CSV table of C-alpha atoms in Angstrom, one decimal:
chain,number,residue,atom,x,y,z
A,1,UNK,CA,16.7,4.2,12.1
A,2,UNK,CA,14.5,6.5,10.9
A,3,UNK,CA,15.0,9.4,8.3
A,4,UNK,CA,12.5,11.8,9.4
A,5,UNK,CA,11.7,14.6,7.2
A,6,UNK,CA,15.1,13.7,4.8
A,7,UNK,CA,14.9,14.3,1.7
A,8,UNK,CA,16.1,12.6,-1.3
A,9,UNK,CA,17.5,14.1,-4.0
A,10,UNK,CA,17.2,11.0,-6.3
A,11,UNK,CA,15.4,11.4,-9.5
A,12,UNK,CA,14.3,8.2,-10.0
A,13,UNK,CA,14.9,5.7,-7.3
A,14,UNK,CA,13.7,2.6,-8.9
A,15,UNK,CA,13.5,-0.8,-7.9
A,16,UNK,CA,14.3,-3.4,-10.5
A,17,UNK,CA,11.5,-5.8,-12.0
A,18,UNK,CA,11.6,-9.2,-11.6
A,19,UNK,CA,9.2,-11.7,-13.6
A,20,UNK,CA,7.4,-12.3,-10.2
A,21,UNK,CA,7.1,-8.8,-10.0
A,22,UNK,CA,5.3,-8.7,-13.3
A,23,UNK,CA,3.0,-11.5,-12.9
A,24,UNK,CA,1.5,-10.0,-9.3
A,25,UNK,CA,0.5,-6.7,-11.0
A,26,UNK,CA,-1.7,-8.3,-13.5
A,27,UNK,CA,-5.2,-7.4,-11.8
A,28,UNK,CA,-5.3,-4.6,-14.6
A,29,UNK,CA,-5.2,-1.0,-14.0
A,30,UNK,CA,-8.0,0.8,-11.1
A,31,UNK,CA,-8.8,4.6,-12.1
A,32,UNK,CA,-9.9,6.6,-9.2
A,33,UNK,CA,-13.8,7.8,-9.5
A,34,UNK,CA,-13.6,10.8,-11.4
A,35,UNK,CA,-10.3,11.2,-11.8
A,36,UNK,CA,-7.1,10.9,-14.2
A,37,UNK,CA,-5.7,8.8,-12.0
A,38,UNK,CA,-4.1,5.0,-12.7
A,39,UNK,CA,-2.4,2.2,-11.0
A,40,UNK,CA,-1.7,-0.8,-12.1
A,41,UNK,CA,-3.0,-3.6,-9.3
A,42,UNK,CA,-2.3,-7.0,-8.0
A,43,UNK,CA,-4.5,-10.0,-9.5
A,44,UNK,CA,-6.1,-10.9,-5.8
A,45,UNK,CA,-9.1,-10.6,-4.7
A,46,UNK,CA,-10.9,-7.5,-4.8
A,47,UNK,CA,-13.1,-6.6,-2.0
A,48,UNK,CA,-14.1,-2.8,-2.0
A,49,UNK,CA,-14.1,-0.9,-4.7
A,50,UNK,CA,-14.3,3.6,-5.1
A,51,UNK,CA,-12.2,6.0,-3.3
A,52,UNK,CA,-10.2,2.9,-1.6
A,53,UNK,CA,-9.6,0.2,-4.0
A,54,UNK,CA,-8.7,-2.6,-1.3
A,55,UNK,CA,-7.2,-6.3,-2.2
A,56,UNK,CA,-6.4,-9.1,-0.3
A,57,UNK,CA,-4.5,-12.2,-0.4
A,58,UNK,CA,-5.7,-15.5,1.5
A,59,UNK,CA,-6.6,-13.1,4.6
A,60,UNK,CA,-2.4,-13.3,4.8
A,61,UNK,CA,-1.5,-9.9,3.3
A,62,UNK,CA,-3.3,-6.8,1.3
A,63,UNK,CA,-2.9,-3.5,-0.2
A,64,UNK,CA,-5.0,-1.0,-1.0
A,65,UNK,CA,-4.7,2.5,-2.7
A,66,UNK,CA,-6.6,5.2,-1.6
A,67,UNK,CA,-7.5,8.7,-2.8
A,68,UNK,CA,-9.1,11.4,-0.5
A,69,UNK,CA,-10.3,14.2,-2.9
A,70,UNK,CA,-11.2,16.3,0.0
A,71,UNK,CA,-10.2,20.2,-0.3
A,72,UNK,CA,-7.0,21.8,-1.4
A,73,UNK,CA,-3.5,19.8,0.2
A,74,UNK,CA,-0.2,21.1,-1.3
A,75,UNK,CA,2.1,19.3,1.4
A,76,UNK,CA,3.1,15.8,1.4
A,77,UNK,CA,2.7,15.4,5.2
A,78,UNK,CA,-1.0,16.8,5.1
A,79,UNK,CA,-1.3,14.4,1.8
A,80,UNK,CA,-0.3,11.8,4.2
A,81,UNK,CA,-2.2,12.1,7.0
A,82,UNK,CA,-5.8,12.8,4.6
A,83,UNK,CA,-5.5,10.1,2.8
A,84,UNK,CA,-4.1,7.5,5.3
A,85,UNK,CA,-6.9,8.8,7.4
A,86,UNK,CA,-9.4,7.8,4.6
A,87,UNK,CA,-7.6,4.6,4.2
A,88,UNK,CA,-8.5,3.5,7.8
A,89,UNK,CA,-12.0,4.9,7.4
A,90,UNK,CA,-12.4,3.2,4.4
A,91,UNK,CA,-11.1,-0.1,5.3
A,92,UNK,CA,-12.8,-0.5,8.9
A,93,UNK,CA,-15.5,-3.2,7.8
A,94,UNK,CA,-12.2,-5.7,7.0
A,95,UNK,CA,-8.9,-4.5,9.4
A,96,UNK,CA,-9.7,-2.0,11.9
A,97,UNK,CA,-6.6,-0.1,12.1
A,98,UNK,CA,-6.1,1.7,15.6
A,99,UNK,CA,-2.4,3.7,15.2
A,100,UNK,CA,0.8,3.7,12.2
A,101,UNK,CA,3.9,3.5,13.9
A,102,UNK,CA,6.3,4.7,10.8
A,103,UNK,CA,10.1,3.2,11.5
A,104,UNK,CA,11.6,4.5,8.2
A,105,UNK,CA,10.7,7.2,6.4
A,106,UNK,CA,11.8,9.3,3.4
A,107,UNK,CA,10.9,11.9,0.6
A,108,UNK,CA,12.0,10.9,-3.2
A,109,UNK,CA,10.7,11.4,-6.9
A,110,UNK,CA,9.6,8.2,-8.6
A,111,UNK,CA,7.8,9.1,-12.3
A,112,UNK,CA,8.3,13.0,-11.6
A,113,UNK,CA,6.1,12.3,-8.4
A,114,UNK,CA,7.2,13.5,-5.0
A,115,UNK,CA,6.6,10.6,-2.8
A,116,UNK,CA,6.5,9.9,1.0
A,117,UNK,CA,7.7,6.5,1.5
A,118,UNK,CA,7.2,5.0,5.4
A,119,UNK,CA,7.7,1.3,7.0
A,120,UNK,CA,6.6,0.5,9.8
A,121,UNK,CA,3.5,-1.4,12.0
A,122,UNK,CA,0.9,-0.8,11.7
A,123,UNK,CA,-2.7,-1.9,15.7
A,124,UNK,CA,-5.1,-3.8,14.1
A,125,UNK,CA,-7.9,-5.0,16.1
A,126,UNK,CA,-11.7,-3.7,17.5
A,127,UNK,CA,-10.8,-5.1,21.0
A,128,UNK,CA,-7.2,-6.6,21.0
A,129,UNK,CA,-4.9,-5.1,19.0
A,130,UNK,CA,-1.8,-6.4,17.3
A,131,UNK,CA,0.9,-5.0,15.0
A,132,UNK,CA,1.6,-6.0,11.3
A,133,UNK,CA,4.3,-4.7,9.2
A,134,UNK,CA,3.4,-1.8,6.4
A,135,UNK,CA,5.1,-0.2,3.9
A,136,UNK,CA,3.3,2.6,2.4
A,137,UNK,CA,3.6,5.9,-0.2
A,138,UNK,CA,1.4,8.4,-0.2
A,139,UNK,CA,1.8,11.7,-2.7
A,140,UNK,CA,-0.2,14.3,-4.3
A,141,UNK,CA,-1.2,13.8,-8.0
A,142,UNK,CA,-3.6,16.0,-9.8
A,143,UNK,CA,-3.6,18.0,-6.6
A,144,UNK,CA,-5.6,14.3,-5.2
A,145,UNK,CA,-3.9,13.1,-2.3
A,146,UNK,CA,-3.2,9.5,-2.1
A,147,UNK,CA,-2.0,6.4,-0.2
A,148,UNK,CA,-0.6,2.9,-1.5
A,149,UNK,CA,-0.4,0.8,1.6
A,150,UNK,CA,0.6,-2.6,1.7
A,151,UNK,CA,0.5,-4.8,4.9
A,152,UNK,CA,1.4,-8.6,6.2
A,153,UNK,CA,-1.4,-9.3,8.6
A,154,UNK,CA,-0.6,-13.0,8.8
A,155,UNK,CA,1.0,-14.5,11.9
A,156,UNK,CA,4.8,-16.3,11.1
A,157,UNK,CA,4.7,-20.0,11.3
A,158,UNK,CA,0.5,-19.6,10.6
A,159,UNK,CA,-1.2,-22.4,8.2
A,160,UNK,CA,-3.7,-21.3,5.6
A,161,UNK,CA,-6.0,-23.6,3.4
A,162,UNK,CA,-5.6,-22.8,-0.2
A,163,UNK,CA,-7.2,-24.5,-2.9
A,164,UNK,CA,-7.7,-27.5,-0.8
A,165,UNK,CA,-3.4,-27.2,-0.2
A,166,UNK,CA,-2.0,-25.9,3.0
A,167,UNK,CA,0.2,-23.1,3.5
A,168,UNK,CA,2.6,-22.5,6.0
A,169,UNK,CA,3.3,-18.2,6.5
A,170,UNK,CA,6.8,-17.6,6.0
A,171,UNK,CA,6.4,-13.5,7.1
A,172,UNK,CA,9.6,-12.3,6.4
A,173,UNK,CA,9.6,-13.4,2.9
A,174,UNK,CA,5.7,-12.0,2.6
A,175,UNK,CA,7.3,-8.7,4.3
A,176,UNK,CA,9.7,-8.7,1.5
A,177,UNK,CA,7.1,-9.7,-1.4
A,178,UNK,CA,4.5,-7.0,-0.3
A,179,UNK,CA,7.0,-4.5,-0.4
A,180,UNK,CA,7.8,-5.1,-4.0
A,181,UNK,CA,4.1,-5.2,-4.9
A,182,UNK,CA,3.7,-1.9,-3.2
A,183,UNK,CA,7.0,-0.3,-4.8
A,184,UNK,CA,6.2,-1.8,-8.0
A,185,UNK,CA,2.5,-0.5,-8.2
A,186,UNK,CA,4.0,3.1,-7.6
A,187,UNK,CA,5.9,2.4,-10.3
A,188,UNK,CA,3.1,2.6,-12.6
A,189,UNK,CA,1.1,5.3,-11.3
A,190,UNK,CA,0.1,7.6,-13.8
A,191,UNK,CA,-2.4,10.4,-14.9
A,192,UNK,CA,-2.8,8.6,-18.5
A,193,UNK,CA,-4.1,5.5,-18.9
């Protein structure tokens, strides 16, 4: 079901921390070029850097936070659609992402932020496409608009090569851990370091 344009009137919806909560966001803190903006991040691998700070996981899952400093957005839904649009742009060279298809959707404060959350799918894919699950906030900070977007791009049942181990893709439970990386990481964003 979807909660279109409802909005919250929680204060602080939080999710608790658990220990592997705390051990995934210790990749250190990005700060957006220019900005007084922070995050604390996920220790995987890093592969762009600037206005989209994108990391991946064993090509199974990745998130990436985005900021689209680009003329003067006061509404979440124009924040949204800016800086997912500049997510996609910025992204292209690793997952071409054709369309979001939001399922859930909501409006709460976390930190004294108003935030957008949305699940849903999102096409992948230059000449096929396929959907994979994404959970995403995006909010205004410093009058910056900005994206967190998490996604499971790995198929269920799929085996990966690891550090010369194999690894089998359970997705529901890397649906459930990318959605505490992503609700965790907006847990800590922040306009001090």
């Amino acid at each position: 079901t979807s909660n279109n344009n409802k909005q919250s009137n929680d204060k602080n919806e939080t999710i608790p921390s658990d220990n592997k909560q705390q051990e995934i966001l210790t990749g250190g803190t990005y700060k957006v070029p220019g900005k007084n903006i922070y995050v604390d991040v996920p220790n995987w691998q890093e592969i762009e850097k600037g206005f989209t700070e994108l990391f991946i996981l064993h090509g199974i899952k990745y998130v990436a936070f985005t900021a689209n400093d680009n003329g003067d957005i006061t509404s979440l839904a124009a924040a949204h659609n800016t800086a997912f649009e500049k997510f996609k742009q910025n992204i292209q060279n690793y997952s071409y992402v054709n369309s979001l298809t939001i399922k859930e959707d909501k409006v709460e404060t976390i930190n004294g932020i108003e935030v957008y959350k949305y699940i849903g799918t999102v096409n992948c894919g230059r000449d096929t496409g396929y959907d994979t699950f994404v959970i995403g906030y995006s909010f205004i900070i410093d009058g910056v608009p900005c994206t967190i977007t998490g996604s499971v791009i790995a198929e269920d049942g799929k085996i990966y090569q690891m550090n010369g181990e194999q690894l089998t893709v359970d997705y529901e439970e890397e649906v459930i851990e990318m959605t505490s990386i992503v609700e965790e990481m907006m847990q800590t964003v922040r306009n001090t370091k």
